[in-house]
PDB file of C-alpha atoms and ligand atoms in Angstrom:
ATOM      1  CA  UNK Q1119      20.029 -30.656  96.238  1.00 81.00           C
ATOM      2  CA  UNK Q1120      23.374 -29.649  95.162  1.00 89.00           C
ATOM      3  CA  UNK Q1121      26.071 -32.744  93.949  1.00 91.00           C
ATOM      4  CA  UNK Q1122      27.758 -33.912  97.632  1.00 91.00           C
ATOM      5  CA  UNK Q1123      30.958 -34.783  95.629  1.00 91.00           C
ATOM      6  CA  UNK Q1124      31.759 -31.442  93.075  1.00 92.00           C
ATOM      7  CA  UNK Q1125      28.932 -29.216  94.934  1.00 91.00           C
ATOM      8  CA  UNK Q1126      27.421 -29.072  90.999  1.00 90.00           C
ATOM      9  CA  UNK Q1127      30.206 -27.326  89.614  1.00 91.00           C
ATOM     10  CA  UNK Q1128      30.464 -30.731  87.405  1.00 91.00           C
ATOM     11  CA  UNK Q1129      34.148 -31.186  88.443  1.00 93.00           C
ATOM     12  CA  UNK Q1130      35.963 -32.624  91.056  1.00 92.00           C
ATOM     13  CA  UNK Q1131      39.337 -33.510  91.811  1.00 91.00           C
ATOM     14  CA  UNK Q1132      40.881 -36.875  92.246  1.00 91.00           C
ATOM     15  CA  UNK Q1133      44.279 -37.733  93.290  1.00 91.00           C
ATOM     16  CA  UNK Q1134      45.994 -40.586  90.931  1.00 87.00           C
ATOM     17  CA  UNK Q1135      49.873 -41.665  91.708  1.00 89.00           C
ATOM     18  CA  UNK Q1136      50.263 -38.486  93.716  1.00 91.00           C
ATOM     19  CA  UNK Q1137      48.793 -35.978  91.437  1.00 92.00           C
ATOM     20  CA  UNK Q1138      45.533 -34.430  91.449  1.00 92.00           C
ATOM     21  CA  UNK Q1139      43.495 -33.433  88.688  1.00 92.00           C
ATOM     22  CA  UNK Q1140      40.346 -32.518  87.749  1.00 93.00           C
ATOM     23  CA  UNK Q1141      37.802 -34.687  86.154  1.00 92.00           C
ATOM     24  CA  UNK Q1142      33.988 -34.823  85.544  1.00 92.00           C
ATOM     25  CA  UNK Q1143      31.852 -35.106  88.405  1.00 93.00           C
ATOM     26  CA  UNK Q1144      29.705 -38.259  88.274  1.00 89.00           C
ATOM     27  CA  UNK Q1145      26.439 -35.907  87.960  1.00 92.00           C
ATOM     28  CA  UNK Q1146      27.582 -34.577  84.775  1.00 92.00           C
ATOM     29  CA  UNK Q1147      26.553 -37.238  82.932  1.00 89.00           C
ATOM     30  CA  UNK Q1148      23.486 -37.311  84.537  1.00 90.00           C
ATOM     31  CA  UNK Q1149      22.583 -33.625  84.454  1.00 91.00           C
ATOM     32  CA  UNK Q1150      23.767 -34.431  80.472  1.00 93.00           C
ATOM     33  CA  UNK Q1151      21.227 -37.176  79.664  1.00 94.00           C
ATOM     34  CA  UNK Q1152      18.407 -35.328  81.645  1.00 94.00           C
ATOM     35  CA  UNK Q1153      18.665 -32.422  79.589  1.00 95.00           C
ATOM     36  CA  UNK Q1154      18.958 -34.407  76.267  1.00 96.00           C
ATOM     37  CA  UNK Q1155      15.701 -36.057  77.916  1.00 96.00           C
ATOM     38  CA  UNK Q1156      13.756 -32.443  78.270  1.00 96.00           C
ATOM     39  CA  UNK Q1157      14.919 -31.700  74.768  1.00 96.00           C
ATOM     40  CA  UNK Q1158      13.230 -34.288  73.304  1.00 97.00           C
ATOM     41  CA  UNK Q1159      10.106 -32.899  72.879  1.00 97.00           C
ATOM     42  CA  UNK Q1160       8.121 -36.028  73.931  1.00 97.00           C
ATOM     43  CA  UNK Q1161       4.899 -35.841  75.042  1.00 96.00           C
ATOM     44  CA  UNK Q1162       4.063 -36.299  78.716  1.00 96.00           C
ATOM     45  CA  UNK Q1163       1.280 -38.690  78.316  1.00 95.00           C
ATOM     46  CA  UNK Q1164       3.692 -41.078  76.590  1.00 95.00           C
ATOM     47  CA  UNK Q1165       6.091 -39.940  79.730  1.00 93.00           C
ATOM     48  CA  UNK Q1166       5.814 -43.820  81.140  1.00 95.00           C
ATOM     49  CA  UNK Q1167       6.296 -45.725  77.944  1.00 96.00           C
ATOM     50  CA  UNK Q1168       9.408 -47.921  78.362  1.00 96.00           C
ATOM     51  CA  UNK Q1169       9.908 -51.187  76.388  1.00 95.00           C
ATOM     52  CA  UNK Q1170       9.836 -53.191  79.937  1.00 94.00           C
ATOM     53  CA  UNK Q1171       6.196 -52.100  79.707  1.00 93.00           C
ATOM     54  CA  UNK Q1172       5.464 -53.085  76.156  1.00 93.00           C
ATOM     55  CA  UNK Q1173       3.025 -55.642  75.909  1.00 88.00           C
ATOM     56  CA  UNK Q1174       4.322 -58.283  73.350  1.00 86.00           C
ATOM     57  CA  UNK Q1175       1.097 -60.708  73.244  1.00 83.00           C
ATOM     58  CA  UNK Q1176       1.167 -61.815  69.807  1.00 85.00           C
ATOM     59  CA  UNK Q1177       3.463 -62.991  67.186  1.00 87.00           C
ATOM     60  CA  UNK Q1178       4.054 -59.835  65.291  1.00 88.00           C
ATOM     61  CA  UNK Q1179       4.433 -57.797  68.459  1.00 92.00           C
ATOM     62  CA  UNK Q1180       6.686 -59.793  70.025  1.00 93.00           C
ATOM     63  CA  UNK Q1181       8.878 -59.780  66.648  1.00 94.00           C
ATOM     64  CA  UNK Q1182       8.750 -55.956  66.915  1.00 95.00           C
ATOM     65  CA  UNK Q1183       9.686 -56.236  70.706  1.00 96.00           C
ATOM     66  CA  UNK Q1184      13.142 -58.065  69.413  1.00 96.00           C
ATOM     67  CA  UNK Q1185      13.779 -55.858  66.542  1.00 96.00           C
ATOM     68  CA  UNK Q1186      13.230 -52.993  68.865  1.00 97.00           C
ATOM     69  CA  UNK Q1187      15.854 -53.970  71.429  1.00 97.00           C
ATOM     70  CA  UNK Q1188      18.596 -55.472  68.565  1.00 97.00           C
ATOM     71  CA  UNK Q1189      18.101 -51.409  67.162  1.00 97.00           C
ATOM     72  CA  UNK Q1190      18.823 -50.471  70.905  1.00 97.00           C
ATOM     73  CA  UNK Q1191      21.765 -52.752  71.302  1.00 96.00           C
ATOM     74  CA  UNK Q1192      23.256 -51.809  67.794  1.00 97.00           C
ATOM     75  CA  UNK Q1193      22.511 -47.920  68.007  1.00 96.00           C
ATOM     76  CA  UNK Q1194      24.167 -45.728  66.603  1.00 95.00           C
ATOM     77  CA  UNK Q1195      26.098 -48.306  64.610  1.00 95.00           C
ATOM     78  CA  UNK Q1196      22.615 -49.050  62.702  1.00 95.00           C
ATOM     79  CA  UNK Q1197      21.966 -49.716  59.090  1.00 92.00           C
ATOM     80  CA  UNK Q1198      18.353 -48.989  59.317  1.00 96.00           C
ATOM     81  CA  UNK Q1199      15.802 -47.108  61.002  1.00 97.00           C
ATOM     82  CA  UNK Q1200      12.429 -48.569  62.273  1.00 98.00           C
ATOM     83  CA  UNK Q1201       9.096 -48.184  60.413  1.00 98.00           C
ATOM     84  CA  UNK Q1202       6.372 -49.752  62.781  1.00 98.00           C
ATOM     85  CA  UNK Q1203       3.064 -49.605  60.849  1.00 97.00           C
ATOM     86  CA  UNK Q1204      -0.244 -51.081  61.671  1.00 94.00           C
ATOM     87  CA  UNK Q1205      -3.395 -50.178  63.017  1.00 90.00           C
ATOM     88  CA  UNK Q1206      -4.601 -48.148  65.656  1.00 87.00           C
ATOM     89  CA  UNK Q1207      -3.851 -48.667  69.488  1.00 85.00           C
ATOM     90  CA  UNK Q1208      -1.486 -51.768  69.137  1.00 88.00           C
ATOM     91  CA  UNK Q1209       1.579 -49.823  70.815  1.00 93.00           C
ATOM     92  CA  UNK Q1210       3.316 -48.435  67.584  1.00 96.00           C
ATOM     93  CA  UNK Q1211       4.103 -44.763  69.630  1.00 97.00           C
ATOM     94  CA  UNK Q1212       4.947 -46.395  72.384  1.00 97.00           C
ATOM     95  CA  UNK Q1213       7.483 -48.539  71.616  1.00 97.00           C
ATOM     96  CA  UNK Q1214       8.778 -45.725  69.546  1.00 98.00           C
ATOM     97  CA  UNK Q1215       9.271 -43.658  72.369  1.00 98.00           C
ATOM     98  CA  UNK Q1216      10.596 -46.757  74.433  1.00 98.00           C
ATOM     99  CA  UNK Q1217      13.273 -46.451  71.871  1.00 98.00           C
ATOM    100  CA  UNK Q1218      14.116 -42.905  71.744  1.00 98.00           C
ATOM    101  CA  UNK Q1219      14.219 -43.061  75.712  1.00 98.00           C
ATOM    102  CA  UNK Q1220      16.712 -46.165  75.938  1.00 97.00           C
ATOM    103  CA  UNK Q1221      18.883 -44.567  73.115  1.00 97.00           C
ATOM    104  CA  UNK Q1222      19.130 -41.395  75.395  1.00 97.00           C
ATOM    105  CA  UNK Q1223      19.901 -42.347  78.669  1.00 94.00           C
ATOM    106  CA  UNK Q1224      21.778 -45.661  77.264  1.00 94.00           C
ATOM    107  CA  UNK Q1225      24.003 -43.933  74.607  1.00 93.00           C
ATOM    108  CA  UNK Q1226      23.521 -40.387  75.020  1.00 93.00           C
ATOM    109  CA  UNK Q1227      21.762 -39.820  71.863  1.00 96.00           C
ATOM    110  CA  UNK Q1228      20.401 -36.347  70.813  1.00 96.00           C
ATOM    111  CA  UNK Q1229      17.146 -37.505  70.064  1.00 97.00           C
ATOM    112  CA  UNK Q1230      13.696 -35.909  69.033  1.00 98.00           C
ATOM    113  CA  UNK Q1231      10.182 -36.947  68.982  1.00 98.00           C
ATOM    114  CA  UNK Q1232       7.436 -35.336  66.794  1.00 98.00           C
ATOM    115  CA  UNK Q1233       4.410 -35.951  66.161  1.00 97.00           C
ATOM    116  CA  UNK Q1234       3.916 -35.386  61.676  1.00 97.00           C
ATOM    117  CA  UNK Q1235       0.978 -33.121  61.957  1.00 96.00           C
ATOM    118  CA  UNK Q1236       2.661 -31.326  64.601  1.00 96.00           C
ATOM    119  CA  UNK Q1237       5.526 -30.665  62.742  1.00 97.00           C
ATOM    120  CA  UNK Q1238       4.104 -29.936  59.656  1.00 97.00           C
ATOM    121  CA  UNK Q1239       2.054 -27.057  61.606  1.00 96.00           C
ATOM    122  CA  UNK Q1240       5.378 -25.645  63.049  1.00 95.00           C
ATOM    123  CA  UNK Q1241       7.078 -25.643  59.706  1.00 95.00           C
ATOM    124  CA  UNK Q1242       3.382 -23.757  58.078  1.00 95.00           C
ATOM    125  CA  UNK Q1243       3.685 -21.327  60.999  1.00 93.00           C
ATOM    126  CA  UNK Q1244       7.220 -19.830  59.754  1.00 94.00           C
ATOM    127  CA  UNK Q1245       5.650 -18.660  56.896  1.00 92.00           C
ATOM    128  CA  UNK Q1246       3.168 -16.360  58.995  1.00 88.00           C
ATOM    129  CA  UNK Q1247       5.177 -12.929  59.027  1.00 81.00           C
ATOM    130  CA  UNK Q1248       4.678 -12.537  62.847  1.00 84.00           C
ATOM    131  CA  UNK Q1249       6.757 -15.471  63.423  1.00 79.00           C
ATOM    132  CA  UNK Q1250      10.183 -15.037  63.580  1.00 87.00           C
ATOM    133  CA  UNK Q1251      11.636 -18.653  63.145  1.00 88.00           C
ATOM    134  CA  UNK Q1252      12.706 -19.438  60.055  1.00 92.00           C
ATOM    135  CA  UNK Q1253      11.101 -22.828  57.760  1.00 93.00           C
ATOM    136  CA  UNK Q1254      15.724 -24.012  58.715  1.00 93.00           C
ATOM    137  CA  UNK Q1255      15.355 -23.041  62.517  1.00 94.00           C
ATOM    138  CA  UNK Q1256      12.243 -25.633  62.713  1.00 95.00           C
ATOM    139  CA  UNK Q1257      13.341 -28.243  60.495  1.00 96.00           C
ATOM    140  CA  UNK Q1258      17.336 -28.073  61.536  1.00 95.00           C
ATOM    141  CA  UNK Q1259      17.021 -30.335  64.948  1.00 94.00           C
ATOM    142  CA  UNK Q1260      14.465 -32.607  62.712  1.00 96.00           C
ATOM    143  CA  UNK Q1261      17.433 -33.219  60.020  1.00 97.00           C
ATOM    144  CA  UNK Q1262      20.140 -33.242  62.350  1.00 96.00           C
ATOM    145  CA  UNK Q1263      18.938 -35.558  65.333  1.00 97.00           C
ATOM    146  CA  UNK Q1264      21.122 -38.599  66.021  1.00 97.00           C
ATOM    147  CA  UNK Q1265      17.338 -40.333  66.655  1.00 98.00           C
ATOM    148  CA  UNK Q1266      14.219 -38.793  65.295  1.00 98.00           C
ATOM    149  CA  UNK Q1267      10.745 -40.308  66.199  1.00 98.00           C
ATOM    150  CA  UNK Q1268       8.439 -39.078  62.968  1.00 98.00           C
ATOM    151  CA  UNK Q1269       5.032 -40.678  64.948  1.00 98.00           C
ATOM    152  CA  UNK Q1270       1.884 -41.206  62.550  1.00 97.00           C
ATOM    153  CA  UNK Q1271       3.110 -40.521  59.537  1.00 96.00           C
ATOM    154  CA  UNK Q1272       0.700 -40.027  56.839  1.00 93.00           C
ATOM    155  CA  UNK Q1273      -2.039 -38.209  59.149  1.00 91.00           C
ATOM    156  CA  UNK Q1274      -1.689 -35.160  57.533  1.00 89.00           C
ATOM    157  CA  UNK Q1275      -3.902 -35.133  54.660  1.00 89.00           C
ATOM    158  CA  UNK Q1276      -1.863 -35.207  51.534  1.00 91.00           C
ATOM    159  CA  UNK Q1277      -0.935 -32.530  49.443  1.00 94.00           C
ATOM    160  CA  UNK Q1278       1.995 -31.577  46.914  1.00 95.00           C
ATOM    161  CA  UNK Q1279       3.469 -29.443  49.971  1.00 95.00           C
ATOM    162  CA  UNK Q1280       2.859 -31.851  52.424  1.00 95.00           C
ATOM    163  CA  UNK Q1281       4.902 -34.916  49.960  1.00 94.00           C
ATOM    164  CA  UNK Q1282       7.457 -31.938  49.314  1.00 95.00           C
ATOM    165  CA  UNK Q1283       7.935 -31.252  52.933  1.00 95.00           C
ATOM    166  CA  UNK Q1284       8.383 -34.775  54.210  1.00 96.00           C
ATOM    167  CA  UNK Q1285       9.938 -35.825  51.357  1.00 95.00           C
ATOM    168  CA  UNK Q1286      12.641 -33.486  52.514  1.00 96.00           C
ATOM    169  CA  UNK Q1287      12.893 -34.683  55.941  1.00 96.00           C
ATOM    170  CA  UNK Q1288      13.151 -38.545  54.818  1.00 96.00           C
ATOM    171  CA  UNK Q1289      15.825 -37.810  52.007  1.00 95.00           C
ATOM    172  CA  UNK Q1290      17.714 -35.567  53.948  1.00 96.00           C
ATOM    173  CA  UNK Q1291      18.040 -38.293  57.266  1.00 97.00           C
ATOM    174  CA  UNK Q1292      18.355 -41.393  54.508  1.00 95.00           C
ATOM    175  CA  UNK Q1293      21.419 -39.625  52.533  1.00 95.00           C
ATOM    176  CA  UNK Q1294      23.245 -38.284  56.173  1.00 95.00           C
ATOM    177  CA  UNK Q1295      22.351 -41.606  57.010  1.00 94.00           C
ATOM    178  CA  UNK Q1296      20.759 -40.626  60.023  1.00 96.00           C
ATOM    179  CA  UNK Q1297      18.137 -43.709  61.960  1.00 97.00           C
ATOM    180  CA  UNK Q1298      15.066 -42.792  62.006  1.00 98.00           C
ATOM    181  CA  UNK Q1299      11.880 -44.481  63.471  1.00 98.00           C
ATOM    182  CA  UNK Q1300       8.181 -43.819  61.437  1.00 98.00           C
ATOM    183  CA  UNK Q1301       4.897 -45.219  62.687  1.00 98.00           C
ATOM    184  CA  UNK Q1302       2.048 -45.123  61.050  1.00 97.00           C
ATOM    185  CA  UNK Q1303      -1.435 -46.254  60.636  1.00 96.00           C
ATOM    186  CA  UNK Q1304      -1.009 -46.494  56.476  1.00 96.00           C
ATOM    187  CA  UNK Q1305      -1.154 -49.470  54.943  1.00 94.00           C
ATOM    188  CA  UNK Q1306       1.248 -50.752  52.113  1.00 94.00           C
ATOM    189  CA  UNK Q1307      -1.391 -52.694  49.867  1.00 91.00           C
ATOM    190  CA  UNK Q1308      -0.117 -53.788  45.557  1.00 86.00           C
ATOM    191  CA  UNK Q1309      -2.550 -50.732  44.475  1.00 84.00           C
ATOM    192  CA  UNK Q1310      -0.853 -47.550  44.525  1.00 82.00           C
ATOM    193  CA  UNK Q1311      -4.501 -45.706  44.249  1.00 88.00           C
ATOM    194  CA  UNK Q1312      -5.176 -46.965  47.903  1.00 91.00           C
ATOM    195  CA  UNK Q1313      -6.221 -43.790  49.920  1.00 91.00           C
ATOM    196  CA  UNK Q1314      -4.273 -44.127  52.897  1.00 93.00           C
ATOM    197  CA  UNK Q1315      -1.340 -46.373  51.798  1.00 94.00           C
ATOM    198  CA  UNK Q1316       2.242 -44.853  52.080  1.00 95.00           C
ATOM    199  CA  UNK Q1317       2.695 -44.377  48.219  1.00 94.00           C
ATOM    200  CA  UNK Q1318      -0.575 -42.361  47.942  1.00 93.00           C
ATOM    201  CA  UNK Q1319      -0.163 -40.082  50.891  1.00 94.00           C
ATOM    202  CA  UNK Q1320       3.728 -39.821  50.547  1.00 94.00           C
ATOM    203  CA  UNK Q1321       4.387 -40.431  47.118  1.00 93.00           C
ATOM    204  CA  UNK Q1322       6.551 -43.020  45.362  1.00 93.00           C
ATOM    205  CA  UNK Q1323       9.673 -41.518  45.536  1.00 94.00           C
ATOM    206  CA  UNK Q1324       9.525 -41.275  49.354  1.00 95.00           C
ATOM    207  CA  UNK Q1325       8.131 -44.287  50.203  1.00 96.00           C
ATOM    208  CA  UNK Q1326      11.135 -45.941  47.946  1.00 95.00           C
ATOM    209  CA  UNK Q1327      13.508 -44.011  50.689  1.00 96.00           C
ATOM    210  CA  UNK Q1328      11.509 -45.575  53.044  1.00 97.00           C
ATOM    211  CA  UNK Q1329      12.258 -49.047  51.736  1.00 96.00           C
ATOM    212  CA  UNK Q1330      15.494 -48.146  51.949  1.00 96.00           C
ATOM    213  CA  UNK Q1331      16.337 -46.541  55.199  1.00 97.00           C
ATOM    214  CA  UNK Q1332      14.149 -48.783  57.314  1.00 97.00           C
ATOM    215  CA  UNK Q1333      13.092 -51.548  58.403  1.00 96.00           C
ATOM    216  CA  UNK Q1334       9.392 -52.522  57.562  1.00 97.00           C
ATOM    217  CA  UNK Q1335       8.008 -53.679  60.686  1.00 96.00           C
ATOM    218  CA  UNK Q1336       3.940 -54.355  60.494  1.00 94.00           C
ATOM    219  CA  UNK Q1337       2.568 -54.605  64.200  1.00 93.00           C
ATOM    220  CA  UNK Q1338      -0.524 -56.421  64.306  1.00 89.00           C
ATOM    221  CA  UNK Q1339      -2.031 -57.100  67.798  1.00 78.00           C
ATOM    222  CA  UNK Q1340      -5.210 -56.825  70.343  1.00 70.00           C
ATOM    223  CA  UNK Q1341      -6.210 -53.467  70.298  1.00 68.00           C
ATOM    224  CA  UNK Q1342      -5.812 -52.132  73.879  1.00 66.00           C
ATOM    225  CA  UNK Q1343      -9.021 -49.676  73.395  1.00 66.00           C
ATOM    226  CA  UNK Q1344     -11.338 -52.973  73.236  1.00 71.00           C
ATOM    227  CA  UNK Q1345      -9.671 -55.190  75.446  1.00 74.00           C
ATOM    228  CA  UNK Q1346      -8.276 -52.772  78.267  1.00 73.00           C
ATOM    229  CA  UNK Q1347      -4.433 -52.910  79.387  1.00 70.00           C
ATOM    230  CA  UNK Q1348      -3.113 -56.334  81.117  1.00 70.00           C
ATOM    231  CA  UNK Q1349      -5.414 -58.457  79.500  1.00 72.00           C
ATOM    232  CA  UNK Q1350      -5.142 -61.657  80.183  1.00 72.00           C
ATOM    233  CA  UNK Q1351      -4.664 -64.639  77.405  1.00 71.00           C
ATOM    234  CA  UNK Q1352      -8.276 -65.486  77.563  1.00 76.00           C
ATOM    235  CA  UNK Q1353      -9.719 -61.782  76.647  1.00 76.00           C
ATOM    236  CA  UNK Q1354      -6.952 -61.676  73.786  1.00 75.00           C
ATOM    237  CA  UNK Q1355      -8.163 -65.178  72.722  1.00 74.00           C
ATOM    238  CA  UNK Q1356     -11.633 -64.215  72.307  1.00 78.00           C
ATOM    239  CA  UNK Q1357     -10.829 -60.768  71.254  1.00 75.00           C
ATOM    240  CA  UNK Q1358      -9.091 -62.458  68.452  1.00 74.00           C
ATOM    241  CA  UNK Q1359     -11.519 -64.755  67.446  1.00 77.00           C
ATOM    242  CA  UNK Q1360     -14.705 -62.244  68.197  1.00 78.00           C
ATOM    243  CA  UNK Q1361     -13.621 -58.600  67.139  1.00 77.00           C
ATOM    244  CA  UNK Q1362     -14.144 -57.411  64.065  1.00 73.00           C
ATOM    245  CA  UNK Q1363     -10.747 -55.311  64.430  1.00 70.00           C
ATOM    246  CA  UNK Q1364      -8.934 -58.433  64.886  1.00 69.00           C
ATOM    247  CA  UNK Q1365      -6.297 -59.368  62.560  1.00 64.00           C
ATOM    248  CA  UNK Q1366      -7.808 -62.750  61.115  1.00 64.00           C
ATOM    249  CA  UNK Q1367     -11.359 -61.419  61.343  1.00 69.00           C
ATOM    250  CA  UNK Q1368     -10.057 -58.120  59.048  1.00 64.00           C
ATOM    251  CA  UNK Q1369      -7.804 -60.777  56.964  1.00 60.00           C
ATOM    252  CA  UNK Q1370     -11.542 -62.619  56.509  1.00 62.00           C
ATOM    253  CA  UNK Q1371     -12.904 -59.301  55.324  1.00 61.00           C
ATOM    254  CA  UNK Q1372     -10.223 -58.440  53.059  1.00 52.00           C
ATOM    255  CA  UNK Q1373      -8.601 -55.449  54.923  1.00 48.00           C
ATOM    256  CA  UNK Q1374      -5.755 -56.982  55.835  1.00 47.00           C
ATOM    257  CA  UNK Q1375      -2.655 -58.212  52.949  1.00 45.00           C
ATOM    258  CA  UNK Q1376      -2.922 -62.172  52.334  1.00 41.00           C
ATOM    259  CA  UNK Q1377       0.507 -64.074  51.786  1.00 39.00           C
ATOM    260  CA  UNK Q1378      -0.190 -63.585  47.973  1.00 41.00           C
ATOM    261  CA  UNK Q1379      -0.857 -59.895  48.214  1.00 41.00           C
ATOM    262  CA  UNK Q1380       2.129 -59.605  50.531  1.00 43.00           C
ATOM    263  CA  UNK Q1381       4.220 -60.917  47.606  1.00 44.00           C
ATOM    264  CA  UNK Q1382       3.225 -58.351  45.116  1.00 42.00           C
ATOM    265  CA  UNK Q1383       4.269 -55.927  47.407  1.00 41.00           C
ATOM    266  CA  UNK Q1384       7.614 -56.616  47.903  1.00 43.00           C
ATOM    267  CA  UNK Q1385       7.980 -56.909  44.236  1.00 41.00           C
ATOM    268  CA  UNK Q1386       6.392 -53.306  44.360  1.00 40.00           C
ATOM    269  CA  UNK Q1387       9.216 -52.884  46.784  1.00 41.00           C
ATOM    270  CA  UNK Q1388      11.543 -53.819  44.644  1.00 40.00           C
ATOM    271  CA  UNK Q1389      11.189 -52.113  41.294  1.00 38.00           C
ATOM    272  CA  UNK Q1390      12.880 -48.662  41.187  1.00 35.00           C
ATOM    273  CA  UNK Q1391      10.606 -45.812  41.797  1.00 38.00           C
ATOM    274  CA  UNK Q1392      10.466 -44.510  38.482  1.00 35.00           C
ATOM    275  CA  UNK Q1393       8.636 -47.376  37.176  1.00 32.00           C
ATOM    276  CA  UNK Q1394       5.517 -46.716  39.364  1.00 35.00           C
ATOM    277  CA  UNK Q1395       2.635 -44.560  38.489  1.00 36.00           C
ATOM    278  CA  UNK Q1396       2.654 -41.332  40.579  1.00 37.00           C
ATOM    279  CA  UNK Q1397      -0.318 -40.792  42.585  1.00 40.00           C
ATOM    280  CA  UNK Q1398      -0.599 -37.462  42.032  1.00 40.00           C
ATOM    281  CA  UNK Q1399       1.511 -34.675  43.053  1.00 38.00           C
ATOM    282  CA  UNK Q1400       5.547 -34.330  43.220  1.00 40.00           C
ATOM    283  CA  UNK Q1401       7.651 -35.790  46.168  1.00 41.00           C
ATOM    284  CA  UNK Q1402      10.944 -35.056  47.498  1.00 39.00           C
ATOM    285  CA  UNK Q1403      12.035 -32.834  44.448  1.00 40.00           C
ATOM    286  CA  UNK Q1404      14.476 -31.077  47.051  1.00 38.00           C
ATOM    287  CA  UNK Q1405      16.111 -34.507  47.435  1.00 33.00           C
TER     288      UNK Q1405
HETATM  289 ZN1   ZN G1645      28.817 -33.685  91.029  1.00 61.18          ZN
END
C-alpha cells in the first residue's frame, strides 16, 4: 500500500511560517530501518528473538539480560562489545540477535549477523575460480558493520587459516573500534592446552583482543532442550539440582571453573600475550 502522506516518493511538503518545503516523509525512516533489517543476514528461525522474550531465570542470565540492555542504551557510544559464552541452549544467539535487532530499528545501525562457520565457508568459496567475489567483497560488510553478531565462535575446527582468518576479523573491528558481539560455546579454563577453550581454537593473540574489545559475559542457565520453554520455577529447581548439565552438578564434576580457577584466569587475562605458550599455529599475523 503506497505512503497516504508522500504517495512513497519519501518526500512531502510542509508549510512552516508561510513557506513550504520539502522534507522526509515519515515512511522513510521506516522503509530505512526495514531494509537495514533484510540486510542483516539473520536467520529466520531466530526471526522472533527479542530481549522482551529472553528468559532471565537465573543469576548469570539475568546479569547478561542488564548488560545486554546498558549495551543497547549506550550504543554506538560503547567501549566494548559483548562476548556471551557458555554452554549450549541457554539463549547466547538469541539475545545476540535481540541486540542486533534493538540496535537497528532503535538507532539505525548497519548491522550484520553471521554465523563463524558460515562465514568462514563464504570467505573459502572466493578462492574457488568459478566464484567471482573476491576474499574483500565477503569480508568488507564483516569489517565495516556498525554491529556485527560473530555467533559460535570457535565451531570451526581450528586451523592456522582458520586463527589467521578470524584473527583478521577481531583485530580489524578492535583497532576501528568497531562493537562487536561473540558467542560461543568455548570455555576459558587456566590451561591453554584445553581443546575447545578460546586460546586453543583462536590462539593467544586473538583471544588477548578479545579481552580487550569485550566484555566477558559467561551465561550459565537451565538448558531449554531439557526443560522445555516457560518453565516454571519448580522444573528449573529440580533441573538444577537433578541434571547432570546443570551448572552446580557440572561445577561437582569439575567441568565448570571454581572461584579459585576463575582467579587464575583473569591473571591469564592479564599478562600480555606474548608471555603465553602458543597452542600451535599463528594468529592474527595480518593484525
Ligand atoms: Zn511517506
Amino acid at each position: 500500500m503506497a505512503c497516504p502522506l508522500c504517495n512513497d516518493t519519501r518526500w512531502r511538503s510542509v508549510v512552516a511560517d508561510g513557506v513550504e518545503r520539502v522534507v522526509r516523509c515519515d515512511c522513510w525512516r521506516a522503509a530505512v530501518l526495514e531494509r537495514l533489517m533484510a540486510e542483516a543476514r539473520i536467520p529466520q528461525r531466530y526471526a522472533r528473538c527479542e530481549l522482551v522474550n529472553f528468559e532471565h531465570d537465573t543469576d548469570s542470565m539475568r546479569e547478561a539480560y542488564r548488560r545486554a540492555v546498558a549495551f543497547i542504551d549506550a550504543f554506538p557510544v560503547v567501549d566494548r562489545g559483548l562476548l556471551l559464552y557458555g554452554k549450549h541452549g541457554v539463549g547466547k544467539t538469541h539475545l545476540a540477535v535481540a541486540i542486533l535487532k534493538a540496535a537497528i530499528r532503535g538507532k539505525g545501525a548497519r548491522g550484520y549477523f553471521f554465523e563463524t562457520r558460515e562465514l568462514l565457508r563464504l570467505v573459502r568459496d572466493t578462492y574457488n575460480r568459478s566464484v567471482d567475489e573476491t576474499e574483500m567483497d565477503v569480508l568488507a560488510p564483516v569489517l565495516k558493520a556498525d554491529l556485527l553478531v560473530l555467533d559460535d565462535l570457535g565451531a570451526e575446527r581450528t586451523s592456522e587459516w582458520v586463527q589467521e582468518t578470524l584473527g583478521l576479523v577481531v583485530s580489524t573491528r578492535y583497532n576501528e573500534r568497531r562493537a562487536t558481539i561473540f558467542t560461543s560455546n568455548l570455555t576459558d579454563p587456566a590451561d591453554s592446552t584445553e581443546p575447545n577453550s578460546f586460546i586453543y581454537q583462536l590462539g593467544a593473540r586473538t583471544r588477548s583482543r578479545l579481552t580487550e574489545m569485550c566484555h566477558w559475559i559467561e551465561m550459565r542457565g537451565v538448558d531449554i532442550r531439557e526443560t522445555g520453554t516457560h518453565a516454571s520455577p519448580e522444573v528449573i529447581q529440580r533441573w538444577q539440582k537433578e541434571s547432570p548439565a546443570s551448572p552446580d552438578n557440572l561445577r561437582r564434576a569439575g567441568g565448570l571453573p571454581g572461584k579459585s580457577k576463575g582467579m587464575a584466569r583473569a591473571r591469564l587475562r592479564e599478562q600480555a600475550p606474548v608471555e603465553l605458550a602458543w597452542p600451535g599455529g599463528r594468529a592474527g599475523t595480518k593484525g
